[in-house]
Tab-separated table of C-alpha atoms in Angstrom:
chain	number	residue	atom	x	y	z
A	172	SER	CA	11.847	6.413	8.389
A	173	ILE	CA	13.603	4.684	11.286
A	174	GLY	CA	14.190	8.090	12.858
A	175	TYR	CA	10.702	9.559	12.636
A	176	THR	CA	8.521	6.436	12.891
A	177	PRO	CA	8.502	6.382	16.734
A	178	ASP	CA	7.049	9.904	16.744
A	179	VAL	CA	4.438	8.902	14.151
A	180	ILE	CA	3.499	5.895	16.269
A	181	ALA	CA	3.242	8.050	19.383
A	182	SER	CA	0.995	10.516	17.575
A	183	LEU	CA	-1.351	8.273	15.631
A	184	ASN	CA	-1.523	5.183	17.838
A	185	ALA	CA	-2.150	7.270	20.936
A	186	SER	CA	-4.835	9.343	19.237
A	187	GLY	CA	-6.610	6.228	17.995
A	188	THR	CA	-6.310	7.409	14.388
A	189	CYS	CA	-4.680	4.167	13.287
A	190	TYR	CA	-2.186	1.520	14.337
A	191	VAL	CA	1.253	2.243	12.849
A	192	GLN	CA	4.106	-0.183	12.432
A	193	HIS	CA	7.389	-0.139	10.553
A	194	SER	CA	8.107	-2.831	7.985
A	195	PRO	CA	9.569	-6.028	9.439
A	196	TRP	CA	13.257	-6.802	8.915
A	197	ALA	CA	13.947	-3.168	8.056
A	198	GLY	CA	16.684	-2.363	10.533
A	199	GLY	CA	19.066	0.548	10.872
A	200	GLY	CA	19.073	1.134	7.118
A	201	GLY	CA	15.327	0.853	6.705
A	202	ALA	CA	14.437	-1.040	3.563
A	203	ALA	CA	17.876	-0.196	2.094
A	204	SER	CA	18.238	0.226	-1.679
A	205	THR	CA	15.579	-0.230	-4.345
A	206	LYS	CA	17.306	-3.458	-5.344
A	207	ASN	CA	16.888	-4.834	-1.833
A	208	GLY	CA	13.374	-3.417	-1.656
A	209	LEU	CA	12.333	-5.150	-4.848
A	210	ASN	CA	13.754	-8.449	-3.643
A	211	CYS	CA	12.095	-8.146	-0.228
A	212	ILE	CA	8.887	-6.194	-0.857
A	213	GLN	CA	6.584	-9.123	-0.088
A	214	GLU	CA	8.327	-9.622	3.261
A	215	PHE	CA	8.226	-5.907	4.027
A	216	LEU	CA	4.451	-5.927	3.539
A	217	ARG	CA	3.907	-8.569	6.214
A	218	ASN	CA	2.683	-7.931	9.738
A	219	SER	CA	5.685	-7.053	11.918
A	220	PHE	CA	4.525	-9.247	14.791
A	221	SER	CA	2.923	-12.352	13.305
A	222	LEU	CA	4.897	-12.024	10.031
A	223	SER	CA	1.727	-13.032	8.237
A	224	PRO	CA	0.485	-11.446	4.993
A	225	VAL	CA	-1.926	-8.574	5.546
A	226	THR	CA	-3.903	-6.105	3.452
A	227	TRP	CA	-3.056	-2.661	4.771
A	228	ASP	CA	-5.371	0.301	5.022
A	229	LEU	CA	-2.407	2.498	4.116
A	230	VAL	CA	1.192	2.038	3.018
A	231	LEU	CA	3.685	4.907	3.044
A	232	PHE	CA	7.022	4.129	1.438
A	233	ASN	CA	10.278	5.699	0.283
A	234	PHE	CA	13.515	4.707	-1.400
A	235	GLY	CA	16.445	7.004	-2.085
A	236	LEU	CA	19.069	7.424	0.604
A	237	HIS	CA	20.572	4.036	-0.212
A	238	ASN	CA	20.658	4.817	-3.940
A	239	LEU	CA	23.141	7.671	-3.882
A	240	ALA	CA	25.180	6.832	-6.980
A	241	ASN	CA	24.398	9.464	-9.608
A	242	ASP	CA	25.646	7.753	-12.758
A	243	THR	CA	23.208	7.074	-15.582
A	244	VAL	CA	23.127	3.297	-15.093
A	245	SER	CA	22.346	3.591	-11.381
A	246	GLU	CA	19.616	6.144	-11.950
A	247	ASN	CA	18.013	4.002	-14.659
A	248	GLU	CA	18.066	1.045	-12.272
A	249	TYR	CA	16.419	3.204	-9.614
A	250	VAL	CA	13.569	4.092	-11.954
A	251	SER	CA	13.017	0.486	-13.014
A	252	GLU	CA	13.181	-0.939	-9.508
A	253	LEU	CA	11.029	1.778	-7.914
A	254	THR	CA	8.439	1.284	-10.662
A	255	ASN	CA	8.252	-2.435	-9.865
A	256	ILE	CA	8.149	-1.854	-6.113
A	257	THR	CA	5.284	0.579	-6.607
A	258	ALA	CA	3.400	-1.947	-8.729
A	259	ALA	CA	3.842	-4.609	-6.040
A	260	ILE	CA	2.502	-2.303	-3.316
A	261	LEU	CA	-0.511	-1.364	-5.422
A	262	ALA	CA	-1.136	-5.043	-6.181
A	263	SER	CA	-1.129	-5.819	-2.442
A	264	GLY	CA	-4.599	-4.327	-2.122
A	265	ALA	CA	-3.647	-1.470	0.209
A	266	LYS	CA	-6.517	1.012	0.298
A	267	HIS	CA	-4.250	4.059	0.347
A	268	VAL	CA	-0.653	4.453	-0.812
A	269	LEU	CA	1.600	7.445	-0.121
A	270	TYR	CA	5.169	8.116	-1.218
A	271	ALA	CA	7.571	10.188	0.872
A	272	LEU	CA	10.167	12.196	-1.019
A	273	THR	CA	13.715	11.514	0.129
A	274	THR	CA	15.204	14.043	2.539
A	275	PRO	CA	18.315	15.954	1.404
A	276	MET	CA	21.835	14.564	1.475
A	277	MET	CA	23.275	18.067	1.322
A	278	ALA	CA	26.869	16.947	1.875
A	279	ASN	CA	26.614	15.162	-1.487
A	280	TYR	CA	24.671	17.964	-3.154
A	281	ASN	CA	27.359	20.475	-2.295
A	282	ILE	CA	30.000	18.451	-4.147
A	283	GLY	CA	27.857	17.964	-7.247
A	284	ASN	CA	26.075	14.670	-6.492
A	285	HIS	CA	22.387	15.432	-7.026
A	286	ALA	CA	21.154	11.839	-6.903
A	287	VAL	CA	18.557	12.590	-4.220
A	288	GLU	CA	17.083	15.459	-6.217
A	289	ASP	CA	17.126	13.398	-9.424
A	290	HIS	CA	15.444	10.472	-7.687
A	291	ASN	CA	12.769	12.696	-6.188
A	292	ARG	CA	11.935	14.042	-9.644
A	293	GLN	CA	11.839	10.504	-11.034
A	294	ALA	CA	9.695	9.292	-8.146
A	295	LYS	CA	7.179	12.078	-8.730
A	296	VAL	CA	6.741	10.891	-12.310
A	297	ILE	CA	6.319	7.257	-11.251
A	298	MET	CA	3.827	8.123	-8.516
A	299	GLY	CA	1.955	10.499	-10.780
A	300	LYS	CA	1.295	7.726	-13.277
A	301	SER	CA	-0.376	5.675	-10.542
A	302	GLY	CA	-2.156	8.506	-8.778
A	303	ILE	CA	-0.068	8.089	-5.623
A	304	GLU	CA	0.081	11.165	-3.430
A	305	ILE	CA	3.411	12.668	-2.436
A	306	VAL	CA	4.524	13.587	1.079
A	307	ASP	CA	7.245	16.180	0.548
A	308	LEU	CA	9.761	15.472	3.311
A	309	TYR	CA	12.534	16.997	1.203
A	310	GLY	CA	10.637	20.275	1.337
A	311	VAL	CA	10.140	19.976	5.099
A	312	ILE	CA	13.907	20.001	5.621
A	313	THR	CA	14.782	22.628	3.017
A	314	GLY	CA	11.900	24.770	4.254
A	315	HIS	CA	13.638	24.926	7.614
A	316	CYS	CA	17.319	24.769	6.623
A	317	GLY	CA	17.266	26.498	3.228
A	318	ASP	CA	17.526	25.237	-0.333
A	319	VAL	CA	21.305	24.825	-0.004
A	320	TYR	CA	23.109	24.583	3.329
A	321	GLU	CA	26.063	22.992	5.087
A	322	ASP	CA	24.898	23.182	8.683
A	323	CYS	CA	21.452	23.447	10.222
A	324	ASP	CA	20.213	23.465	13.801
A	325	ILE	CA	18.177	20.278	13.341
A	326	CYS	CA	21.029	18.197	11.881
A	327	ALA	CA	22.639	15.570	14.104
A	328	VAL	CA	26.152	16.111	12.700
A	329	SER	CA	28.149	18.837	10.999
A	330	PRO	CA	28.195	19.148	8.070
A	331	CYS	CA	24.607	17.938	7.690
A	332	THR	CA	23.913	14.509	6.230
A	333	TYR	CA	20.526	12.785	6.561
A	334	HIS	CA	20.450	12.200	10.316
A	335	TYR	CA	18.602	14.653	12.528
A	336	LYS	CA	18.184	15.709	16.109
A	337	PRO	CA	14.901	14.818	17.836
A	338	GLU	CA	13.373	18.142	16.814
A	339	GLY	CA	14.212	17.395	13.172
A	340	TYR	CA	12.578	14.000	13.333
A	341	ALA	CA	9.591	15.604	15.046
A	342	MET	CA	9.191	17.920	12.040
A	343	LEU	CA	9.220	14.973	9.653
A	344	ALA	CA	6.888	12.933	11.847
A	345	GLY	CA	4.387	15.761	12.089
A	346	ASN	CA	4.081	15.979	8.328
A	347	VAL	CA	3.923	12.196	7.914
A	348	SER	CA	1.241	11.922	10.602
A	349	ALA	CA	-0.774	14.700	8.993
A	350	ALA	CA	-0.592	13.047	5.581
A	351	ILE	CA	-1.608	9.643	6.948
A	352	GLU	CA	-4.527	11.066	8.904
A	353	ALA	CA	-5.692	13.061	5.886
A	354	ALA	CA	-5.455	10.062	3.555
A	355	LEU	CA	-7.434	7.855	5.926
A	356	THR	CA	-10.178	10.457	6.173
A	357	LYS	CA	-10.113	11.385	2.496
A	358	GLY	CA	-13.157	9.331	1.597
A	359	LYS	CA	-15.103	10.820	4.472
A	360	GLU	CA	-14.190	14.349	3.441
A	361	GLY	CA	-15.222	13.675	-0.124
A	362	SER	CA	-12.644	15.445	-2.251
A	363	GLU	CA	-8.936	15.761	-2.844
A	364	GLY	CA	-9.042	19.480	-2.206
A	365	ARG	CA	-10.493	18.938	1.231
A	366	MET	CA	-7.797	16.338	1.922
A	367	TYR	CA	-5.097	18.960	1.521
A	368	GLY	CA	-7.123	21.177	3.814
A	369	ALA	CA	-7.013	18.406	6.403
A	370	ILE	CA	-3.223	18.219	6.149
A	371	GLU	CA	-2.928	21.963	6.619
A	372	ARG	CA	-5.275	21.910	9.603
A	373	ARG	CA	-3.399	19.018	11.184
A	374	VAL	CA	-0.021	20.737	10.794
A	375	GLU	CA	-1.419	24.019	12.124
A	376	ASN	CA	-2.880	22.249	15.152
A	377	MET	CA	0.501	20.643	15.840
A	378	ARG	CA	2.166	24.042	15.634
A	379	ARG	CA	-0.249	25.434	18.178
A	380	ARG	CA	0.340	22.489	20.524
A	381	GLY	CA	4.122	22.731	20.094
A	382	ASP	CA	4.457	19.220	18.629
A	383	GLY	CA	7.628	20.070	16.746
A	384	ILE	CA	6.262	21.562	13.496
């Protein structure tokens, strides 16, 4: 999220759709692992400037790239900790909550570590139980780079890891921005089906404007 948040801010703040800010104290590693996230979730939900508690209109969150161990114990801990983090976010009173699927760590996948894919499947189950909508950032990357790859034109290094060039982050930001805008207007549009239509329209408009989608 550190990589694509500036583009989301530029899109949504400038358009007047909403005011976007990243969680406080989440530095180069974002919110880090689910263990750290669970310990710090109340701090992460504070206002980044005043550091005061706030009830958000929308929270979008993700955990995964700092939980890359794929042994059974680690994956069970991920499920437990993500479940509790999700409960804390829902209890915060946020009007809308979205979960972003973790982007690929293909260098690990290609040597048999499928922790990211396992965690995304587990996260879908957890979010489904609470009615939290999914933003499929994993699919954004694989849709461009392929289901399995070593190198891709949007990756920042070779072989690809989980860092991207500006055009890669622009792809992710476009989908995040579309999902946020659609969620915030969901009540006005009146139905979940029309919400997905809003996402599709937003992405299509960005394509036409050349905003990186």
